[in-house]
Amino acid sequence: MTMSRRELIKGIGASAALTLTGAPARAQLPGGGRAKVIDIHGHYTTVPRALTEFRQRQLAEIGDGSPTLLRIILNFSDDQIRESVQQQLNFQRERGTDVTLFSPTAGAMGHHLGNEATSFVWSRICNDMIHRVCTLFPNNFIGVGQLPQSPGVSPKKCAGELERIVKQLGFVGVNINPDPSGAYWRDPPITDRFWYPLYEKLVELDVPAMLHVSASANPNFQGTGGHYIAGDTTVFMQLLMSDLFTDFPTLRLIIPHGGGAVPFHWGRYRGLAQDLKRPPLTELLKNVYFDTCVYHRPGIELMLKTIPIDNILFASEIVGAVRGVDPESGHYYDDTKRHIDAMTFLSESDRQKIFADNARRVYRLKV
Amino acid sequence: MTMSRRELIKGIGASAALTLTGAPARAQLPGGGRAKVIDIHGHYTTVPRALTEFRQRQLAEIGDGSPTLLRIILNFSDDQIRESVQQQLNFQRERGTDVTLFSPTAGAMGHHLGNEATSFVWSRICNDMIHRVCTLFPNNFIGVGQLPQSPGVSPKKCAGELERIVKQLGFVGVNINPDPSGAYWRDPPITDRFWYPLYEKLVELDVPAMLHVSASANPNFQGTGGHYIAGDTTVFMQLLMSDLFTDFPTLRLIIPHGGGAVPFHWGRYRGLAQDLKRPPLTELLKNVYFDTCVYHRPGIELMLKTIPIDNILFASEIVGAVRGVDPESGHYYDDTKRHIDAMTFLSESDRQKIFADNARRVYRLKV
C-alpha cells in the first residue's frame, strides 16, 4: 500500500462523520451520598454489526491489494450507538457500577493484521466510536483509546493519535499493546528505548496506559486465557528488570487481568528482584497498578491481601472475556464487584480507594 | 553438522563413562513412622564446573562448525559428584524433605541452542549425571530426565532417550519443553499430533511428564519470572482447548511453578471452558497436576483452597529459580514446605497426599 500519510488523513476524514463535536467525554458526575464505583476496564465489544463488517472488508482488501474503504462513510445514527451499549448499561445498573473507562475491543485491535495504514484507519475509527458513546452517555462512559501500532513500526508514529484522543476527544488513557506482532513477541520489550517516544507523549499529556495485548496469531496462545494472562505476566517481569521509571518518574502503567500471574507469585517476584539486585517491588509500585479482573473469590482475596490497596483499581472487563454465569454461584464469572463487597477485612476507606479514589488519582479523573 | 545418528551414538559412548552400572535409581526407602516428604521438582543446578565448561565448549564448537567434543571423556569421580550435591542434601535435611525427584537444570536444557545433534549429546550426558547422583544417594534422589528436543524436529526422535532413561536408568519421569524454540513458540502446541509419538511412549512406559520450558532467547521474556510462568499458563490453556486426554486417557502431565497463573485465575479458566463448550475443568484434572513452587504463603493458601488436593504435588525447585532469604520472614523464599505445614485447614490425610501419596500415584513411586 503506497498511500501517503497525507492521503491517509484525508481518507480518514470520512470517519469524522462518526464524531460529534460535543464536549470532551470526561464525565462530570455530581457528588452523591453513595461512594462512586468506577470500572476502569470495559471494552466496546457490543459495536454495531456494520463496524465489524467494515473491519472484515478492510482486512480482505489488504489481501487483494485494492484499498477503497477509506472512501466509505460509516454513518451510524445516535440510535444505533445507543442500542449498541444497552447491554453495557444494563450490567452497570445490575452490578452497581457508576461509570466505565471504555475502550475499543482489545482483541479486535489486531495490530499484526494488515499494515501501518490499516492500523491507522482502524484505530481512528474505533476511537471515534468510543467518543460517540461517551458523548451520548457522559455519566456512564469515559473514553480510553487504542493506538495505530504495527509490528516493527516505531511507536513514535502513534503519538499523533494519542494526542488527538486526549486533547480533542477527552480520553483519559490509552491501551498499549506490548506485542503488536500478535503473540510472536518480535518487537523489543516495552522497556526498550524503541518505546520511549510514546512514554514521552504519555508524560506530556499526563495520562496513563494499560498494557493490554490483542488477539493471538500464534496457535500456541489461545487469546483470553493464554496470550492475555501470559502477556500480563511477561510485561511485569520486563518492568521489574528495567529502569524505565527512573527515566519516566511520572509514567503510570496498569497491568490488566489482575496482573496476570503476578500477585499469585508475589514471593517469586520479590525474591527475583532481590536475587537480580533490582530495587524492591515497592519501588515499582510507585508507577505500576493492577486491575481486579480476577474471576473468583479466592483470587480477589489473594490480590487484596498481597498487593498494596493503593495499587488496585476496580475493573470487571464487561462485556468481555468470560460471559457465562457460574452454575455454582448463580452469578456472572466477571461480576468482580460482589467479591470485593464481600471482603470483610477491607475498611471503608480501602474499598473507596479500590472503587474510585485510585482510579481518580491514576487517570486524573474529575468524576 | 552432518554426523549420522549412528556416528552420534558411537560418539556418545564416551559419555557412558559417566554411568555406573548399578541398580536403577528407584529408591527403596524403608517405611518409617513419620510421613515421608517427596519433593517432585528439584534440579541439578549444582553440577561440577567441568560440566558447565563442557557445555560452553560444545556450543562454541557449533559456532565454528568443528565438533570434536564427542571424543572428550568427562571423568567425574564419585567424590566430585558427592561434593556437588552437598548443598542439595543440606537443604533436604534443614527443610525436612526425604527425597527429591531430581532432573537436569531446566534453564540449561537449551533446546534452541545448536542443533539436533548438540541436543542429543547434551541430554544424554545430563541424564547420565542425574543417574550418578541417584546411584550414589538412592535414598535422597530419584531420577527425572531431559529430552534431546530441538526446534522443528519431531519429538518422535526423543523416544529412544526416553526409553533409555526409564528402562536403563530407572528414571520415574521426564521434563518436556513445550517450546523448544526458546520463547519464540514456533513449534506446534503440545496438544498437536506433532507431539503424539512422545505421548505414546510415555503411556507405554507409564511415566508422567512435567511441562517445563527452558531458557529464553527472546528478549521479551526474562527466564524464571517471565518465560517460566507465562509458559505454564500457556500450556494449561492449550490443554483446556484440546482432546488430548481422550486420545491418551492414562497420560499424566504436571505443570510446574504452581501452574503459572492458573490457580489465581481459576474462575477465568472455569468460565472459558464453559463459554468455549469445553468439558468442565474437573475432567482435565484427571490427567493434569500442579506442583507447589509458589513462594509466598497467600499463594500457597489460594492454591490449596482452589485446586483439588489430589492434584497438588509438593515441590520447592531447590536449588533453583529464587535463592535468597526473605528479609521479612527470615526464611528462604523457596522453602514452600513451611507454608504447607502452617495451613491449619488441611487434614493430616490432605497433607500426606500433598507431601507423598499424590507423587506416589502420579510417578508410580515405590518409596
PDB file of C-alpha atoms in Angstrom, chain B residues 63-273:
ATOM      1  CA  GLY B  63      29.533 -21.881  16.203  1.00  0.00           C
ATOM      2  CA  ASP B  64      32.784 -22.644  14.380  1.00  0.00           C
ATOM      3  CA  GLY B  65      31.500 -25.881  12.846  1.00  0.00           C
ATOM      4  CA  SER B  66      34.227 -28.201  14.122  1.00  0.00           C
ATOM      5  CA  PRO B  67      32.699 -30.585  16.630  1.00  0.00           C
ATOM      6  CA  THR B  68      35.343 -32.601  18.465  1.00  0.00           C
ATOM      7  CA  LEU B  69      33.815 -32.786  21.908  1.00  0.00           C
ATOM      8  CA  LEU B  70      32.190 -36.126  21.324  1.00  0.00           C
ATOM      9  CA  ARG B  71      35.594 -37.631  21.868  1.00  0.00           C
ATOM     10  CA  ILE B  72      36.007 -35.940  25.241  1.00  0.00           C
ATOM     11  CA  ILE B  73      35.559 -38.227  28.176  1.00  0.00           C
ATOM     12  CA  LEU B  74      34.010 -36.452  31.128  1.00  0.00           C
ATOM     13  CA  ASN B  75      35.521 -38.301  34.033  1.00  0.00           C
ATOM     14  CA  PHE B  76      33.921 -37.223  37.251  1.00  0.00           C
ATOM     15  CA  SER B  77      34.977 -39.034  40.393  1.00  0.00           C
ATOM     16  CA  ASP B  78      32.369 -40.165  42.895  1.00  0.00           C
ATOM     17  CA  ASP B  79      33.784 -37.583  45.279  1.00  0.00           C
ATOM     18  CA  GLN B  80      33.153 -34.822  42.777  1.00  0.00           C
ATOM     19  CA  ILE B  81      29.568 -35.923  42.382  1.00  0.00           C
ATOM     20  CA  ARG B  82      29.082 -36.236  46.140  1.00  0.00           C
ATOM     21  CA  GLU B  83      30.592 -32.819  46.706  1.00  0.00           C
ATOM     22  CA  SER B  84      28.325 -31.260  44.073  1.00  0.00           C
ATOM     23  CA  VAL B  85      25.112 -32.229  45.837  1.00  0.00           C
ATOM     24  CA  GLN B  86      26.060 -31.335  49.406  1.00  0.00           C
ATOM     25  CA  GLN B  87      24.081 -28.112  49.248  1.00  0.00           C
ATOM     26  CA  GLN B  88      21.082 -30.035  47.949  1.00  0.00           C
ATOM     27  CA  LEU B  89      21.383 -32.565  50.787  1.00  0.00           C
ATOM     28  CA  ASN B  90      21.730 -29.796  53.355  1.00  0.00           C
ATOM     29  CA  PHE B  91      18.508 -28.213  52.152  1.00  0.00           C
ATOM     30  CA  GLN B  92      16.728 -31.556  52.335  1.00  0.00           C
ATOM     31  CA  ARG B  93      17.841 -32.007  55.948  1.00  0.00           C
ATOM     32  CA  GLU B  94      17.067 -28.455  57.008  1.00  0.00           C
ATOM     33  CA  ARG B  95      13.616 -28.420  55.495  1.00  0.00           C
ATOM     34  CA  GLY B  96      12.560 -31.956  56.282  1.00  0.00           C
ATOM     35  CA  THR B  97      12.381 -33.312  52.749  1.00  0.00           C
ATOM     36  CA  ASP B  98      13.149 -37.014  52.441  1.00  0.00           C
ATOM     37  CA  VAL B  99      13.602 -37.482  48.747  1.00  0.00           C
ATOM     38  CA  THR B 100      13.731 -35.270  45.650  1.00  0.00           C
ATOM     39  CA  LEU B 101      12.714 -36.108  42.103  1.00  0.00           C
ATOM     40  CA  PHE B 102      15.879 -34.789  40.548  1.00  0.00           C
ATOM     41  CA  SER B 103      16.307 -33.587  36.982  1.00  0.00           C
ATOM     42  CA  PRO B 104      18.877 -31.659  34.941  1.00  0.00           C
ATOM     43  CA  THR B 105      18.758 -27.864  35.240  1.00  0.00           C
ATOM     44  CA  ALA B 106      15.731 -26.789  33.228  1.00  0.00           C
ATOM     45  CA  GLY B 107      17.205 -23.487  32.118  1.00  0.00           C
ATOM     46  CA  ALA B 108      20.306 -25.283  30.844  1.00  0.00           C
ATOM     47  CA  MET B 109      18.428 -27.738  28.610  1.00  0.00           C
ATOM     48  CA  GLY B 110      18.658 -25.012  25.956  1.00  0.00           C
ATOM     49  CA  HIS B 111      16.976 -26.940  23.188  1.00  0.00           C
ATOM     50  CA  HIS B 112      17.086 -23.881  20.925  1.00  0.00           C
ATOM     51  CA  LEU B 113      20.886 -23.844  21.006  1.00  0.00           C
ATOM     52  CA  GLY B 114      22.925 -25.728  18.436  1.00  0.00           C
ATOM     53  CA  ASN B 115      21.044 -28.422  16.585  1.00  0.00           C
ATOM     54  CA  GLU B 116      19.553 -31.870  16.940  1.00  0.00           C
ATOM     55  CA  ALA B 117      22.948 -33.491  17.425  1.00  0.00           C
ATOM     56  CA  THR B 118      24.008 -30.968  20.067  1.00  0.00           C
ATOM     57  CA  SER B 119      20.842 -31.624  21.974  1.00  0.00           C
ATOM     58  CA  PHE B 120      21.236 -35.380  21.700  1.00  0.00           C
ATOM     59  CA  VAL B 121      24.721 -35.365  23.208  1.00  0.00           C
ATOM     60  CA  TRP B 122      23.928 -32.812  25.893  1.00  0.00           C
ATOM     61  CA  SER B 123      20.729 -34.529  27.038  1.00  0.00           C
ATOM     62  CA  ARG B 124      22.389 -37.889  27.301  1.00  0.00           C
ATOM     63  CA  ILE B 125      25.246 -36.514  29.363  1.00  0.00           C
ATOM     64  CA  CYS B 126      22.911 -34.590  31.669  1.00  0.00           C
ATOM     65  CA  ASN B 127      20.738 -37.637  32.214  1.00  0.00           C
ATOM     66  CA  ASP B 128      23.772 -39.772  32.976  1.00  0.00           C
ATOM     67  CA  MET B 129      24.874 -37.215  35.552  1.00  0.00           C
ATOM     68  CA  ILE B 130      21.476 -37.418  37.238  1.00  0.00           C
ATOM     69  CA  HIS B 131      21.808 -41.182  37.271  1.00  0.00           C
ATOM     70  CA  ARG B 132      25.153 -40.986  39.006  1.00  0.00           C
ATOM     71  CA  VAL B 133      23.707 -38.794  41.740  1.00  0.00           C
ATOM     72  CA  CYS B 134      20.758 -41.139  42.194  1.00  0.00           C
ATOM     73  CA  THR B 135      23.043 -44.159  42.343  1.00  0.00           C
ATOM     74  CA  LEU B 136      25.262 -42.577  44.985  1.00  0.00           C
ATOM     75  CA  PHE B 137      22.310 -41.319  47.054  1.00  0.00           C
ATOM     76  CA  PRO B 138      19.452 -43.725  46.359  1.00  0.00           C
ATOM     77  CA  ASN B 139      17.576 -42.608  49.468  1.00  0.00           C
ATOM     78  CA  ASN B 140      17.703 -38.927  48.576  1.00  0.00           C
ATOM     79  CA  PHE B 141      17.266 -38.628  44.834  1.00  0.00           C
ATOM     80  CA  ILE B 142      15.098 -40.263  42.187  1.00  0.00           C
ATOM     81  CA  GLY B 143      15.858 -39.530  38.562  1.00  0.00           C
ATOM     82  CA  VAL B 144      13.812 -37.437  36.137  1.00  0.00           C
ATOM     83  CA  GLY B 145      15.261 -36.761  32.714  1.00  0.00           C
ATOM     84  CA  GLN B 146      15.505 -34.213  29.957  1.00  0.00           C
ATOM     85  CA  LEU B 147      14.957 -34.985  26.283  1.00  0.00           C
ATOM     86  CA  PRO B 148      17.026 -34.248  23.166  1.00  0.00           C
ATOM     87  CA  GLN B 149      14.415 -31.890  21.739  1.00  0.00           C
ATOM     88  CA  SER B 150      15.263 -29.430  19.002  1.00  0.00           C
ATOM     89  CA  PRO B 151      13.030 -26.819  17.342  1.00  0.00           C
ATOM     90  CA  GLY B 152      11.216 -28.150  14.285  1.00  0.00           C
ATOM     91  CA  VAL B 153      12.423 -31.710  14.882  1.00  0.00           C
ATOM     92  CA  SER B 154       9.801 -34.385  15.505  1.00  0.00           C
ATOM     93  CA  PRO B 155       9.532 -35.335  19.191  1.00  0.00           C
ATOM     94  CA  LYS B 156       9.461 -38.902  17.904  1.00  0.00           C
ATOM     95  CA  LYS B 157      13.242 -38.686  17.883  1.00  0.00           C
ATOM     96  CA  CYS B 158      13.208 -38.312  21.664  1.00  0.00           C
ATOM     97  CA  ALA B 159      11.511 -41.664  22.202  1.00  0.00           C
ATOM     98  CA  GLY B 160      14.787 -43.582  22.306  1.00  0.00           C
ATOM     99  CA  GLU B 161      16.317 -41.470  25.065  1.00  0.00           C
ATOM    100  CA  LEU B 162      13.052 -41.554  26.984  1.00  0.00           C
ATOM    101  CA  GLU B 163      13.055 -45.331  26.880  1.00  0.00           C
ATOM    102  CA  ARG B 164      16.722 -45.457  27.910  1.00  0.00           C
ATOM    103  CA  ILE B 165      16.333 -43.243  30.968  1.00  0.00           C
ATOM    104  CA  VAL B 166      13.294 -45.152  32.194  1.00  0.00           C
ATOM    105  CA  LYS B 167      14.318 -48.711  31.391  1.00  0.00           C
ATOM    106  CA  GLN B 168      18.070 -48.491  31.887  1.00  0.00           C
ATOM    107  CA  LEU B 169      18.495 -45.669  34.385  1.00  0.00           C
ATOM    108  CA  GLY B 170      15.303 -46.201  36.367  1.00  0.00           C
ATOM    109  CA  PHE B 171      14.012 -42.656  35.979  1.00  0.00           C
ATOM    110  CA  VAL B 172      10.396 -42.114  37.006  1.00  0.00           C
ATOM    111  CA  GLY B 173       9.516 -39.183  34.748  1.00  0.00           C
ATOM    112  CA  VAL B 174      10.763 -36.655  32.277  1.00  0.00           C
ATOM    113  CA  ASN B 175      10.668 -32.920  31.610  1.00  0.00           C
ATOM    114  CA  ILE B 176       9.187 -31.980  28.257  1.00  0.00           C
ATOM    115  CA  ASN B 177       9.928 -28.495  26.955  1.00  0.00           C
ATOM    116  CA  PRO B 178       6.697 -27.246  25.348  1.00  0.00           C
ATOM    117  CA  ASP B 179       8.652 -24.558  23.482  1.00  0.00           C
ATOM    118  CA  PRO B 180      11.995 -25.859  22.163  1.00  0.00           C
ATOM    119  CA  SER B 181      12.407 -22.606  20.212  1.00  0.00           C
ATOM    120  CA  GLY B 182      13.426 -20.732  23.371  1.00  0.00           C
ATOM    121  CA  ALA B 183      10.463 -18.378  23.954  1.00  0.00           C
ATOM    122  CA  TYR B 184       9.648 -17.830  20.298  1.00  0.00           C
ATOM    123  CA  TRP B 185       6.930 -20.501  20.391  1.00  0.00           C
ATOM    124  CA  ARG B 186       7.487 -21.663  16.835  1.00  0.00           C
ATOM    125  CA  ASP B 187       6.651 -25.373  17.180  1.00  0.00           C
ATOM    126  CA  PRO B 188       3.039 -26.583  17.320  1.00  0.00           C
ATOM    127  CA  PRO B 189       1.104 -26.544  20.613  1.00  0.00           C
ATOM    128  CA  ILE B 190       1.766 -29.538  22.856  1.00  0.00           C
ATOM    129  CA  THR B 191      -1.686 -30.843  22.027  1.00  0.00           C
ATOM    130  CA  ASP B 192      -0.850 -31.141  18.317  1.00  0.00           C
ATOM    131  CA  ARG B 193      -0.320 -34.567  16.760  1.00  0.00           C
ATOM    132  CA  PHE B 194       3.280 -33.487  16.181  1.00  0.00           C
ATOM    133  CA  TRP B 195       3.866 -34.461  19.831  1.00  0.00           C
ATOM    134  CA  TYR B 196       1.880 -37.691  19.866  1.00  0.00           C
ATOM    135  CA  PRO B 197       4.810 -40.117  19.416  1.00  0.00           C
ATOM    136  CA  LEU B 198       6.193 -38.849  22.693  1.00  0.00           C
ATOM    137  CA  TYR B 199       2.893 -39.347  24.499  1.00  0.00           C
ATOM    138  CA  GLU B 200       2.609 -42.841  23.061  1.00  0.00           C
ATOM    139  CA  LYS B 201       5.973 -43.674  24.586  1.00  0.00           C
ATOM    140  CA  LEU B 202       5.080 -42.063  27.933  1.00  0.00           C
ATOM    141  CA  VAL B 203       1.907 -44.132  28.080  1.00  0.00           C
ATOM    142  CA  GLU B 204       3.749 -47.299  27.094  1.00  0.00           C
ATOM    143  CA  LEU B 205       6.350 -46.716  29.823  1.00  0.00           C
ATOM    144  CA  ASP B 206       3.687 -45.481  32.274  1.00  0.00           C
ATOM    145  CA  VAL B 207       5.691 -42.423  33.355  1.00  0.00           C
ATOM    146  CA  PRO B 208       4.446 -38.823  33.658  1.00  0.00           C
ATOM    147  CA  ALA B 209       5.969 -35.687  32.187  1.00  0.00           C
ATOM    148  CA  MET B 210       6.429 -32.234  33.633  1.00  0.00           C
ATOM    149  CA  LEU B 211       5.870 -29.489  31.041  1.00  0.00           C
ATOM    150  CA  HIS B 212       8.827 -27.234  31.806  1.00  0.00           C
ATOM    151  CA  VAL B 213      10.222 -24.631  29.444  1.00  0.00           C
ATOM    152  CA  SER B 214      13.932 -23.916  29.283  1.00  0.00           C
ATOM    153  CA  ALA B 215      15.890 -20.681  28.850  1.00  0.00           C
ATOM    154  CA  SER B 216      14.523 -17.812  26.808  1.00  0.00           C
ATOM    155  CA  ALA B 217      16.344 -16.460  23.783  1.00  0.00           C
ATOM    156  CA  ASN B 218      13.653 -13.822  23.261  1.00  0.00           C
ATOM    157  CA  PRO B 219      14.474 -10.505  24.957  1.00  0.00           C
ATOM    158  CA  ASN B 220      10.782 -10.074  25.755  1.00  0.00           C
ATOM    159  CA  PHE B 221      10.861 -12.984  28.183  1.00  0.00           C
ATOM    160  CA  GLN B 222      13.075 -12.991  31.222  1.00  0.00           C
ATOM    161  CA  GLY B 223      13.529 -16.662  32.123  1.00  0.00           C
ATOM    162  CA  THR B 224      12.453 -17.651  35.633  1.00  0.00           C
ATOM    163  CA  GLY B 225       9.912 -14.857  36.168  1.00  0.00           C
ATOM    164  CA  GLY B 226       8.735 -14.334  32.578  1.00  0.00           C
ATOM    165  CA  HIS B 227       9.032 -17.342  30.293  1.00  0.00           C
ATOM    166  CA  TYR B 228       8.542 -19.962  33.030  1.00  0.00           C
ATOM    167  CA  ILE B 229       5.330 -18.558  34.421  1.00  0.00           C
ATOM    168  CA  ALA B 230       3.931 -17.449  31.046  1.00  0.00           C
ATOM    169  CA  GLY B 231       4.783 -20.886  29.649  1.00  0.00           C
ATOM    170  CA  ASP B 232       2.998 -22.744  32.449  1.00  0.00           C
ATOM    171  CA  THR B 233      -0.109 -20.656  31.871  1.00  0.00           C
ATOM    172  CA  THR B 234       0.063 -21.073  28.107  1.00  0.00           C
ATOM    173  CA  VAL B 235       0.251 -24.862  28.150  1.00  0.00           C
ATOM    174  CA  PHE B 236      -2.659 -25.154  30.559  1.00  0.00           C
ATOM    175  CA  MET B 237      -4.818 -23.215  28.121  1.00  0.00           C
ATOM    176  CA  GLN B 238      -3.596 -25.452  25.283  1.00  0.00           C
ATOM    177  CA  LEU B 239      -4.720 -28.481  27.281  1.00  0.00           C
ATOM    178  CA  LEU B 240      -8.067 -26.863  28.085  1.00  0.00           C
ATOM    179  CA  MET B 241      -8.714 -26.379  24.362  1.00  0.00           C
ATOM    180  CA  SER B 242      -7.828 -29.922  23.299  1.00  0.00           C
ATOM    181  CA  ASP B 243      -8.996 -33.516  23.445  1.00  0.00           C
ATOM    182  CA  LEU B 244      -5.514 -34.812  24.220  1.00  0.00           C
ATOM    183  CA  PHE B 245      -6.664 -36.953  27.141  1.00  0.00           C
ATOM    184  CA  THR B 246      -9.412 -38.533  25.122  1.00  0.00           C
ATOM    185  CA  ASP B 247      -6.623 -39.877  22.950  1.00  0.00           C
ATOM    186  CA  PHE B 248      -4.340 -40.640  25.925  1.00  0.00           C
ATOM    187  CA  PRO B 249      -6.545 -41.338  28.941  1.00  0.00           C
ATOM    188  CA  THR B 250      -3.673 -42.557  31.128  1.00  0.00           C
ATOM    189  CA  LEU B 251      -1.246 -39.752  30.273  1.00  0.00           C
ATOM    190  CA  ARG B 252      -0.218 -37.712  33.332  1.00  0.00           C
ATOM    191  CA  LEU B 253       1.160 -34.188  32.949  1.00  0.00           C
ATOM    192  CA  ILE B 254       2.480 -31.901  35.672  1.00  0.00           C
ATOM    193  CA  ILE B 255       2.504 -28.119  35.288  1.00  0.00           C
ATOM    194  CA  PRO B 256       5.245 -26.653  37.476  1.00  0.00           C
ATOM    195  CA  HIS B 257       5.500 -23.377  39.420  1.00  0.00           C
ATOM    196  CA  GLY B 258       2.047 -23.799  40.851  1.00  0.00           C
ATOM    197  CA  GLY B 259       0.565 -23.977  37.367  1.00  0.00           C
ATOM    198  CA  GLY B 260       1.696 -20.458  36.425  1.00  0.00           C
ATOM    199  CA  ALA B 261      -1.294 -18.140  36.710  1.00  0.00           C
ATOM    200  CA  VAL B 262      -3.871 -20.909  36.599  1.00  0.00           C
ATOM    201  CA  PRO B 263      -4.985 -21.271  40.241  1.00  0.00           C
ATOM    202  CA  PHE B 264      -5.119 -17.464  40.618  1.00  0.00           C
ATOM    203  CA  HIS B 265      -7.360 -17.281  37.564  1.00  0.00           C
ATOM    204  CA  TRP B 266      -9.298 -20.487  38.213  1.00  0.00           C
ATOM    205  CA  GLY B 267     -12.610 -18.655  37.742  1.00  0.00           C
ATOM    206  CA  ARG B 268     -11.480 -17.352  34.352  1.00  0.00           C
ATOM    207  CA  TYR B 269     -10.497 -20.852  33.228  1.00  0.00           C
ATOM    208  CA  ARG B 270     -13.716 -22.374  34.511  1.00  0.00           C
ATOM    209  CA  GLY B 271     -15.659 -19.666  32.695  1.00  0.00           C
ATOM    210  CA  LEU B 272     -13.658 -20.005  29.486  1.00  0.00           C
ATOM    211  CA  ALA B 273     -14.151 -23.769  29.452  1.00  0.00           C
TER     212      ALA B 273
END
